[in-house]
Coordinates of C-alpha atoms in Angstrom, one line a residue:
X1 CA 12.2 20.3 -22.9
X2 CA 11.0 16.8 -21.3
X3 CA 8.7 18.5 -17.9
X4 CA 5.2 17.7 -19.1
X5 CA 2.1 17.5 -17.3
X6 CA 0.3 15.1 -18.5
X7 CA -4.0 15.1 -17.5
X8 CA -5.4 11.4 -18.0
X9 CA -8.0 12.8 -15.1
X10 CA -11.3 9.8 -15.5
X11 CA -14.1 10.8 -15.7
X12 CA -17.5 9.3 -13.3
X13 CA -19.8 8.0 -16.2
X14 CA -22.7 5.8 -15.5
X15 CA -22.6 2.9 -17.7
X16 CA -25.0 -0.3 -17.7
X17 CA -24.8 -0.4 -14.3
X18 CA -21.5 -0.8 -14.8
X19 CA -17.5 -0.4 -13.2
X20 CA -15.7 1.6 -15.6
X21 CA -12.2 1.4 -15.0
X22 CA -9.2 2.8 -15.9
X23 CA -5.6 4.2 -15.4
X24 CA -6.2 7.8 -13.9
X25 CA -3.2 8.6 -13.3
X26 CA -1.7 5.9 -12.7
X27 CA -1.5 2.4 -14.7
X28 CA -2.9 -0.9 -14.9
X29 CA 0.2 -3.1 -12.9
X30 CA 0.3 -0.9 -9.9
X31 CA -1.6 -1.3 -7.0
X32 CA -1.9 -0.3 -4.0
X33 CA 1.5 -2.3 -2.4
X34 CA 3.5 -0.1 -5.1
X35 CA 4.7 3.6 -3.7
X36 CA 1.4 5.2 -5.7
X37 CA 2.1 8.5 -4.1
X38 CA 5.5 8.7 -5.5
X39 CA 4.5 7.1 -9.1
X40 CA 1.6 9.7 -9.7
X41 CA 2.9 13.2 -8.1
X42 CA 6.1 11.5 -11.2
X43 CA 4.0 11.0 -14.1
X44 CA 2.0 14.1 -14.0
X45 CA 4.9 16.6 -13.8
X46 CA 6.8 14.2 -15.4
X47 CA 10.1 12.6 -14.5
X48 CA 8.8 9.6 -14.6
X49 CA 6.4 8.0 -16.5
X50 CA 5.4 4.2 -18.0
X51 CA 5.5 2.6 -21.5
X52 CA 3.7 2.9 -24.4
X53 CA 1.4 -0.5 -23.2
X54 CA 0.0 1.4 -20.2
X55 CA 2.5 -0.3 -18.0
X56 CA 5.2 1.4 -15.2
X57 CA 6.8 -2.1 -14.8
X58 CA 7.4 -1.2 -11.1
X59 CA 9.8 -4.0 -10.1
X60 CA 11.5 -3.5 -13.2
X61 CA 15.3 -2.8 -11.4
X62 CA 16.9 0.7 -12.6
X63 CA 19.8 0.4 -14.6
X64 CA 21.9 3.8 -14.0
X65 CA 21.8 4.9 -17.4
X66 CA 18.3 5.0 -16.7
X67 CA 18.7 6.9 -13.6
X68 CA 20.2 9.5 -15.0
X69 CA 16.9 10.2 -17.8
X70 CA 15.7 9.8 -14.6
X71 CA 17.9 13.2 -13.1
X72 CA 18.1 14.7 -16.2
X73 CA 13.7 15.0 -16.9
X74 CA 14.4 16.0 -13.2
X75 CA 16.8 18.7 -13.5
X76 CA 14.9 19.7 -16.9
X77 CA 18.6 19.0 -19.1
X78 CA 18.4 20.5 -22.2
X79 CA 19.8 17.2 -23.4
X80 CA 20.0 17.7 -27.0
X81 CA 23.0 19.9 -26.2
X82 CA 24.7 17.7 -25.1
X83 CA 24.7 15.1 -27.1
X84 CA 27.9 13.2 -28.7
X85 CA 30.0 15.6 -25.6
X86 CA 29.8 12.2 -23.3
X87 CA 33.8 10.6 -22.8
X88 CA 32.0 7.1 -22.0
X89 CA 32.7 4.4 -24.4
X90 CA 30.3 2.2 -23.2
X91 CA 27.7 3.6 -22.5
X92 CA 24.3 3.4 -25.8
X93 CA 23.0 6.2 -28.6
X94 CA 20.0 6.5 -26.3
X95 CA 22.2 7.3 -23.0
X96 CA 24.9 8.6 -24.1
X97 CA 23.4 13.1 -24.0
X98 CA 21.7 11.8 -20.4
X99 CA 24.8 10.5 -19.4
X100 CA 26.9 13.2 -20.5
X101 CA 24.3 16.1 -19.0
X102 CA 24.7 14.2 -15.9
X103 CA 28.4 13.7 -16.3
X104 CA 29.0 17.6 -17.3
X105 CA 27.1 19.4 -14.2
X106 CA 28.7 16.9 -11.6
X107 CA 25.7 14.4 -11.3
X108 CA 27.1 11.0 -12.0
X109 CA 30.5 10.3 -12.3
X110 CA 32.4 6.4 -13.9
X111 CA 33.8 4.1 -12.8
X112 CA 36.5 4.7 -14.8
X113 CA 37.1 7.4 -17.3
X114 CA 35.5 6.0 -19.9
X115 CA 33.7 3.1 -18.4
X116 CA 30.8 4.3 -17.4
X117 CA 28.8 0.7 -16.6
X118 CA 25.0 2.2 -17.1
X119 CA 23.6 -1.5 -18.3
X120 CA 24.6 -1.8 -14.4
X121 CA 21.3 -1.4 -12.2
X122 CA 21.6 1.2 -9.8
X123 CA 22.1 1.1 -6.5
X124 CA 20.3 2.2 -3.0
X125 CA 23.9 4.7 -2.3
X126 CA 24.6 5.8 -5.8
X127 CA 20.3 7.0 -7.0
X128 CA 20.7 8.4 -3.3
X129 CA 24.2 10.5 -4.5
X130 CA 22.7 11.2 -7.7
X131 CA 19.9 13.0 -6.2
X132 CA 21.9 15.0 -2.9
X133 CA 24.1 16.6 -5.7
X134 CA 20.7 18.0 -6.7
X135 CA 20.0 19.0 -3.8
X136 CA 23.5 20.6 -3.2
X137 CA 25.2 18.9 -0.9
X138 CA 28.8 17.0 -1.6
X139 CA 30.8 19.1 -3.9
X140 CA 33.7 17.7 -3.4
X141 CA 35.9 15.1 -2.6
X142 CA 36.5 16.1 0.8
X143 CA 32.8 16.1 1.9
X144 CA 33.1 11.7 1.9
X145 CA 36.0 11.6 4.5
X146 CA 36.8 8.1 4.7
X147 CA 33.8 6.5 2.2
X148 CA 31.2 7.8 0.2
X149 CA 28.7 5.2 0.8
X150 CA 29.1 5.3 4.5
X151 CA 28.7 9.4 4.2
X152 CA 25.7 9.4 1.3
X153 CA 24.0 7.0 4.1
X154 CA 25.0 9.5 7.0
X155 CA 23.3 12.9 5.1
X156 CA 20.2 10.5 3.1
X157 CA 19.7 9.8 7.0
X158 CA 19.6 13.1 7.9
X159 CA 17.3 14.4 6.1
X160 CA 14.8 12.0 6.0
X161 CA 16.1 10.4 2.0
X162 CA 15.4 7.0 2.9
X163 CA 12.1 7.4 3.9
X164 CA 9.9 4.3 2.9
X165 CA 12.4 2.9 1.5
X166 CA 13.7 -0.3 2.7
X167 CA 17.2 -1.6 0.7
X168 CA 20.1 -1.6 1.3
X169 CA 22.8 1.1 0.2
X170 CA 24.7 -1.8 -1.4
X171 CA 21.1 -2.8 -2.6
X172 CA 19.8 -2.5 -7.1
X173 CA 16.4 -0.3 -6.9
X174 CA 13.6 -0.9 -8.9
X175 CA 11.2 2.1 -10.5
X176 CA 8.8 1.8 -7.6
X177 CA 12.0 2.5 -5.1
X178 CA 13.0 4.9 -7.7
X179 CA 10.1 6.8 -7.1
X180 CA 9.9 6.5 -3.9
X181 CA 13.8 8.3 -3.8
X182 CA 12.7 10.9 -5.6
X183 CA 9.5 12.4 -4.3
X184 CA 11.6 12.0 -1.2
X185 CA 13.9 14.6 -2.6
X186 CA 11.5 16.8 -3.5
X187 CA 11.0 18.1 -0.3
X188 CA 14.3 17.9 0.9
X189 CA 15.2 21.0 1.5
X190 CA 18.0 22.7 -0.4
X191 CA 21.9 23.3 0.5
X192 CA 24.5 26.7 0.0
X193 CA 27.8 25.8 0.2
X194 CA 30.7 27.2 1.1
X195 CA 34.8 26.3 1.7
X196 CA 37.2 25.7 -0.8
X197 CA 37.2 22.2 -0.1
X198 CA 40.4 22.1 1.2
X199 CA 43.6 21.0 0.7
X200 CA 44.7 17.0 1.0
X201 CA 48.9 17.0 1.7
X202 CA 50.3 12.8 1.7
X203 CA 53.0 11.4 3.4
X204 CA 54.9 8.4 3.7
X205 CA 51.7 5.7 5.4
X206 CA 49.8 8.4 5.0
X207 CA 47.5 11.1 3.8
X208 CA 45.7 14.3 5.0
X209 CA 42.8 16.3 3.6
X210 CA 42.3 19.3 5.9
X211 CA 39.9 21.7 5.0
X212 CA 35.6 20.4 4.2
X213 CA 32.9 22.5 2.5
X214 CA 30.0 24.4 4.5
X215 CA 26.2 23.2 4.1
X216 CA 22.8 25.7 5.7
X217 CA 19.6 26.0 4.2
X218 CA 18.5 27.4 1.0
X219 CA 15.8 30.2 2.3
X220 CA 13.7 32.8 0.2
X221 CA 11.5 35.5 1.4
X222 CA 9.1 34.5 -1.4
X223 CA 6.1 32.6 -1.4
X224 CA 6.3 30.6 -3.6
X225 CA 9.1 28.3 -1.6
X226 CA 5.9 27.1 1.1
X227 CA 3.9 25.6 -1.8
X228 CA 4.6 21.9 -0.8
X229 CA 6.0 22.8 3.0
X230 CA 5.8 26.7 4.2
X231 CA 8.6 25.6 7.1
X232 CA 10.8 28.4 8.3
X233 CA 14.5 29.3 9.3
X234 CA 15.4 32.9 11.7
X235 CA 11.9 34.2 9.4
X236 CA 12.6 33.1 5.6
X237 CA 11.0 30.0 3.8
X238 CA 13.5 27.1 3.1
X239 CA 13.6 25.6 -0.2
X240 CA 12.9 22.4 -1.2
X241 CA 13.8 20.4 -4.2
X242 CA 10.5 20.1 -5.7
X243 CA 9.3 24.3 -5.0
X244 CA 12.6 25.3 -6.1
X245 CA 12.4 23.9 -9.7
X246 CA 8.2 23.9 -10.0
X247 CA 8.0 27.9 -8.8
X248 CA 5.3 27.0 -6.3
X249 CA 3.4 25.0 -9.6
X250 CA 4.3 21.6 -7.6
X251 CA 1.8 22.5 -4.8
X252 CA 1.5 20.2 -1.4
X253 CA -1.2 20.5 1.3
X254 CA -1.5 18.9 4.7
X255 CA -4.2 18.1 7.4
X256 CA -6.4 15.3 4.4
X257 CA -7.8 12.7 4.6
X258 CA -8.3 9.9 1.8
X259 CA -11.5 7.9 0.9
X260 CA -10.2 5.2 3.0
X261 CA -9.8 7.8 5.7
X262 CA -6.7 8.1 6.5
X263 CA -4.9 11.5 7.2
X264 CA -1.8 12.0 4.5
X265 CA -2.2 14.7 2.0
X266 CA -3.6 16.0 -1.0
X267 CA -1.4 16.4 -3.8
X268 CA -1.9 19.0 -7.0
X269 CA 0.8 20.3 -10.7
X270 CA -0.5 23.7 -12.1
X271 CA -3.5 23.8 -9.8
X272 CA -5.1 20.8 -10.6
X273 CA -5.4 17.6 -8.2
X274 CA -3.1 14.8 -9.0
X275 CA -4.8 12.9 -6.0
X276 CA -5.3 12.2 -1.5
X277 CA -2.4 9.5 -0.3
X278 CA -3.3 8.1 3.5
X279 CA -0.4 8.8 6.2
X280 CA 1.7 5.2 6.9
X281 CA 0.6 3.7 9.9
X282 CA 2.5 3.6 12.9
X283 CA 0.5 0.4 13.8
X284 CA -1.5 -1.9 12.1
X285 CA -3.7 -4.7 13.7
X286 CA -6.2 -6.9 12.5
X287 CA -8.7 -8.1 14.4
X288 CA -9.2 -12.2 15.1
X289 CA -12.4 -12.4 17.3
X290 CA -16.0 -10.7 17.5
X291 CA -16.0 -8.2 20.5
X292 CA -19.3 -6.8 22.0
X293 CA -18.7 -3.0 22.8
X294 CA -20.6 -0.9 25.5
X295 CA -20.3 0.6 28.3
X296 CA -23.0 -0.9 30.3
X297 CA -21.6 -2.2 34.3
X298 CA -19.7 -5.4 33.3
X299 CA -19.3 -5.1 29.5
X300 CA -15.4 -6.2 29.0
X301 CA -15.2 -3.8 26.2
X302 CA -16.2 -0.3 26.6
X303 CA -13.6 1.0 24.2
X304 CA -11.7 -0.3 21.1
X305 CA -8.2 0.0 23.2
X306 CA -9.4 -2.3 25.2
X307 CA -9.9 -4.8 22.7
X308 CA -6.2 -4.2 22.1
X309 CA -5.2 -4.0 24.7
X310 CA -7.0 -7.5 25.8
X311 CA -5.7 -9.0 23.2
X312 CA -1.6 -8.1 23.3
X313 CA -1.3 -6.2 20.3
X314 CA -0.1 -3.9 22.1
X315 CA 1.3 -2.8 25.9
X316 CA -0.9 -1.1 27.3
X317 CA 1.7 0.8 29.7
X318 CA 2.6 2.9 26.8
X319 CA -0.4 3.1 24.1
X320 CA -2.9 5.5 25.1
X321 CA -5.8 8.0 23.7
X322 CA -4.7 11.0 23.2
X323 CA -7.2 13.6 26.3
X324 CA -8.1 16.5 27.2
X325 CA -8.5 17.7 31.2
X326 CA -13.3 16.4 30.4
X327 CA -11.5 12.9 30.2
X328 CA -13.0 13.1 26.5
X329 CA -10.5 11.5 23.5
X330 CA -9.2 14.2 21.0
X331 CA -9.2 11.6 18.6
X332 CA -10.5 11.3 14.7
X333 CA -11.6 7.8 14.0
X334 CA -13.5 6.3 11.0
X335 CA -14.9 3.8 9.5
X336 CA -14.5 2.4 6.1
X337 CA -13.4 6.3 5.0
X338 CA -16.5 7.4 7.3
X339 CA -15.6 10.0 9.6
X340 CA -16.9 9.1 13.3
X341 CA -18.6 11.9 14.8
X342 CA -18.5 13.0 18.8
X343 CA -16.5 9.7 19.1
X344 CA -15.6 9.5 22.7
X345 CA -14.1 7.2 24.9
X346 CA -17.1 6.6 27.4
X347 CA -19.8 6.7 24.9
X348 CA -19.6 7.3 21.2
X349 CA -17.3 4.5 20.6
X350 CA -20.2 1.8 21.2
X351 CA -22.0 3.4 18.0
X352 CA -19.0 3.9 16.2
X353 CA -18.0 0.2 15.7
X354 CA -20.8 -0.9 16.0
X355 CA -20.8 -4.0 13.2
X356 CA -16.7 -3.5 13.3
X357 CA -14.4 -5.1 15.7
X358 CA -15.1 -8.2 14.5
X359 CA -12.9 -10.5 12.8
X360 CA -10.5 -9.6 10.0
X361 CA -11.1 -6.1 11.1
X362 CA -7.8 -4.0 10.5
X363 CA -7.1 -1.3 12.5
X364 CA -4.5 1.8 12.0
X365 CA -3.5 3.4 15.2
X366 CA -2.1 7.1 14.0
X367 CA 0.6 8.6 17.3
X368 CA 0.9 11.8 17.1
X369 CA 4.1 13.9 15.5
X370 CA 5.4 14.5 18.7
X371 CA 4.1 11.2 20.9
X372 CA 5.2 8.0 20.1
X373 CA 3.0 6.6 23.0
X374 CA -0.5 9.1 22.2
X375 CA -3.5 8.6 19.6
X376 CA -4.0 10.0 17.1
X377 CA -6.1 8.2 14.8
X378 CA -8.4 5.5 14.1
X379 CA -8.4 3.9 11.1
X380 CA -11.0 0.9 10.3
X381 CA -11.3 -1.1 7.3
X382 CA -13.6 -3.6 7.0
X383 CA -14.1 -5.5 3.3
X384 CA -16.7 -7.6 1.6
X385 CA -16.1 -10.1 -0.9
X386 CA -17.8 -10.0 -4.2
X387 CA -17.2 -11.4 -7.8
X388 CA -16.3 -10.0 -10.9
X389 CA -19.5 -11.2 -13.8
X390 CA -18.9 -8.8 -16.3
X391 CA -15.3 -6.9 -18.2
X392 CA -16.3 -5.1 -21.7
X393 CA -13.8 -4.3 -23.7
X394 CA -16.8 -2.7 -25.3
X395 CA -16.6 0.7 -24.8
X396 CA -16.9 4.6 -26.0
X397 CA -14.6 6.2 -26.8
X398 CA -15.9 8.6 -25.0
X399 CA -14.5 6.7 -21.9
X400 CA -10.8 6.1 -23.8
X401 CA -10.1 9.1 -24.4
X402 CA -10.0 9.7 -20.2
X403 CA -7.7 7.0 -20.0
X404 CA -10.5 4.0 -19.5
X405 CA -9.8 0.8 -20.4
X406 CA -12.8 -1.3 -19.7
X407 CA -15.9 -2.2 -17.1
X408 CA -16.3 -4.3 -14.6
X409 CA -19.9 -5.6 -13.0
X410 CA -19.4 -6.9 -10.0
X411 CA -22.3 -9.2 -8.2
X412 CA -22.8 -10.7 -5.3
X413 CA -24.1 -7.4 -2.8
X414 CA -21.8 -5.8 -4.2
X415 CA -24.1 -3.5 -6.4
X416 CA -23.9 -1.2 -9.5
X417 CA -20.8 1.4 -9.5
X418 CA -19.1 3.4 -11.9
X419 CA -15.0 4.0 -10.8
X420 CA -13.1 4.8 -13.6
X421 CA -10.0 5.0 -11.0
X422 CA -10.5 2.7 -9.0
X423 CA -7.0 2.2 -6.4
X424 CA -5.7 -1.7 -6.7
X425 CA -6.8 -1.7 -10.1
X426 CA -5.2 -4.0 -12.1
X427 CA -6.4 -5.3 -15.5
X428 CA -4.1 -8.8 -15.4
X429 CA -6.0 -9.5 -12.8
X430 CA -9.3 -8.4 -12.4
X431 CA -10.0 -10.3 -15.1
X432 CA -14.4 -12.5 -15.3
X433 CA -15.5 -14.6 -12.2
X434 CA -12.7 -13.2 -10.4
X435 CA -13.1 -12.7 -6.3
X436 CA -13.1 -8.4 -5.4
X437 CA -12.2 -7.7 -1.7
X438 CA -13.7 -4.2 -2.1
X439 CA -14.8 -1.3 0.6
X440 CA -17.8 1.6 -1.0
X441 CA -16.3 5.4 -1.4
X442 CA -17.7 6.9 2.3
X443 CA -18.3 9.7 0.3
X444 CA -19.4 9.5 -3.4
X445 CA -22.5 6.9 -4.1
X446 CA -21.7 5.1 -7.1
X447 CA -17.8 4.9 -6.3
X448 CA -15.1 2.3 -4.5
X449 CA -13.1 3.8 -2.6
X450 CA -10.4 0.5 -2.8
X451 CA -10.8 -2.9 -4.4
X452 CA -8.0 -6.1 -5.1
X453 CA -8.0 -8.9 -5.2
X454 CA -8.9 -11.3 -3.2
X455 CA -6.2 -14.0 -2.6
X456 CA -6.7 -17.8 -3.4
X457 CA -5.6 -21.1 -1.9
X458 CA -6.3 -24.1 -3.2
X459 CA -6.5 -27.4 -1.1
X460 CA -8.4 -29.8 0.2
X461 CA -9.2 -29.1 4.5
X462 CA -7.3 -31.2 6.5
X463 CA -9.0 -30.6 10.0
X464 CA -11.2 -28.2 11.8
X465 CA -11.3 -26.7 14.9
X466 CA -14.2 -25.0 17.1
X467 CA -15.9 -23.3 14.4
X468 CA -13.6 -20.8 12.8
X469 CA -10.5 -22.8 12.0
X470 CA -9.5 -25.3 9.0
X471 CA -6.4 -26.7 8.3
X472 CA -5.7 -26.5 4.2
X473 CA -2.1 -27.6 3.4
X474 CA 0.1 -27.5 6.0
X475 CA -0.7 -23.8 7.7
X476 CA -3.8 -23.0 9.4
X477 CA -6.8 -19.9 8.4
X478 CA -9.2 -18.7 10.8
X479 CA -12.6 -18.5 9.3
X480 CA -15.7 -14.8 9.0
X481 CA -18.9 -16.3 11.0
X482 CA -21.4 -17.5 8.4
X483 CA -19.5 -20.1 6.4
X484 CA -19.3 -23.7 6.7
X485 CA -16.2 -25.4 6.1
X486 CA -16.4 -29.5 7.0
X487 CA -12.7 -32.2 6.5
X488 CA -12.0 -33.1 3.3
X489 CA -13.8 -30.2 1.5
X490 CA -11.7 -29.1 -1.8
X491 CA -11.2 -26.8 -4.0
X492 CA -10.3 -22.8 -4.0
X493 CA -10.1 -21.0 -0.6
X494 CA -10.9 -16.7 -1.0
X495 CA -8.8 -14.8 1.8
X496 CA -9.6 -11.3 2.6
X497 CA -6.8 -8.7 3.6
X498 CA -6.5 -10.0 6.8
X499 CA -5.8 -13.5 5.8
X500 CA -9.2 -15.3 7.1
X501 CA -11.5 -17.6 4.5
X502 CA -14.2 -15.4 3.3
X503 CA -15.5 -16.8 0.6
X504 CA -15.8 -21.3 -0.6
X505 CA -15.7 -22.7 -3.9
X506 CA -15.1 -25.7 -3.5
X507 CA -17.0 -29.6 -2.9
X508 CA -17.7 -30.4 0.3
X509 CA -18.1 -34.1 1.8
X510 CA -20.2 -33.5 5.2
X511 CA -21.9 -35.9 3.6
X512 CA -19.9 -38.3 4.2
X513 CA -19.8 -40.2 7.3
X514 CA -17.9 -43.5 8.9
X515 CA -20.2 -45.5 10.9
X516 CA -18.7 -48.1 12.8
X517 CA -21.8 -50.1 14.7
X518 CA -25.3 -51.3 14.0
X519 CA -28.1 -52.1 16.2
X520 CA -31.2 -53.5 14.9
X521 CA -34.9 -54.4 16.3
X522 CA -37.9 -56.0 15.3
X523 CA -41.2 -55.6 15.6
X524 CA -44.7 -56.3 14.5
X525 CA -47.1 -53.2 14.0
X526 CA -51.1 -53.5 14.3
X527 CA -51.2 -54.0 11.1
X528 CA -49.3 -57.3 11.3
X529 CA -46.5 -55.9 9.9
X530 CA -43.3 -56.7 11.1
X531 CA -40.6 -53.3 10.7
X532 CA -36.9 -53.1 11.5
X533 CA -35.1 -50.7 12.9
X534 CA -32.0 -50.2 12.8
X535 CA -29.8 -48.0 14.8
X536 CA -25.9 -46.6 12.7
X537 CA -23.7 -45.4 14.6
X538 CA -21.0 -42.9 13.1
X539 CA -18.3 -39.9 13.8
X540 CA -18.8 -36.9 11.1
X541 CA -16.3 -35.4 9.4
X542 CA -16.0 -33.2 12.1
X543 CA -15.0 -35.3 14.7
X544 CA -18.4 -35.7 16.8
X545 CA -20.2 -38.7 17.4
X546 CA -24.4 -39.6 16.2
X547 CA -27.2 -42.2 15.0
X548 CA -29.3 -42.3 13.1
X549 CA -32.0 -44.2 12.8
X550 CA -33.8 -46.4 9.3
X551 CA -36.9 -47.8 9.8
X552 CA -37.6 -51.2 7.2
X553 CA -40.9 -51.8 6.4
X554 CA -41.2 -56.4 6.1
X555 CA -41.5 -57.1 1.8

């Protein structure tokens, strides 16, 4: 049996004021930028796993041979029984039984009767067709019409199979993308079919295929088919692929929130939590300035919505808050994962967003399912920056058994946190002296909700405009308040997730000025000592003119 429940739940243990960092249900090379939800769910149920070094290799292309392995893992074929039965002559021994199993069960086909092309990268269209056959579609050749790829893409779009997949139908898929495609299939409703596939009539210069299979959603009265989606059809539960394959052991619970306060869903397998994953925001904005919010007369910004409208982040004629009869905002607001209670349009917004609506703040808006103009959830994220002071791979056996790889200590005001499951952790980049952008967990005192390495820019400042813009290597960056950046500063500049400079490790040349004129004046003091006063007129590195006086006694 190729399905195996992988348990890599990690315990949070305080060790020497450091964070214990590990892989949890994920991998050291998987970050929040990848399809984390899909990767972790598929690992848990044994459909896609990583290599022996603890890496998932999310950017690696998937071959047709490898896709056959994934399909066998998904459908739980007894692969050994198919060994030596493949009719394809180009398939290596390790892949032969997997390809044979998929071919025998009508999941895949070759380029010819004997050539499979297993070393080719699998395309979006090919992988989608395999998964849709597993769902019950395309049982007859006549279902494809004139073009199998057009038919596959059309039907796949109808059942949301390509959600979060940006590839074209003929483009190669990475492991990261295949994981998302397979998860989408697990959440898709299976179908039953009826019909004989039609009759093909050939004539002089034409070919007509009559008849076509009819497909209807599979349904059942069994409550186990409500574990991922409780949708009913004619009083019966629809059967999703994940429900059918795992008999209700794989469960998805909607209405949960992740560590950053995003609305989302929780996945569990055989009663053990896999993780809670936030939805993708409908709108994402980065505030470019710091704003004072309030409700007093004359306050320009009473609400966050006013800021967004004023900044032209969105069309004010379309976006609005959901409101009830009392004109209160029926919306959930979370700042760095902490939900703000009693949030309303008139007053509480000021308290909710204190110190939050500033330059670099990320605002995520989640809209109502039935209205693409109404905001139901607002998630506000403000990342802090800290430096990794120490990375220690000497950890206890119990931590290693739990999947931990090292201990990490942060400085620069981050405090001491214990967490061996940091979203965004990557062992190759979380190294000593690296700068980390982080958000504390709002519920767990000694954990981080998110962490990622700050992007580095190496170069020299060639221009400074105002008090918050610097040009480096020809690109102008905003920088947060509290930093001092001058022309000719040279070194490393660290960016936050909004692309703004939050840390500077550079040599400052602020003491270099251009003196364009010097005046002198002499006088004799009461002791009879002659003194000269020199006045130097200069331009500083910010382009501002100034002067300085120096008194020199006669020697």
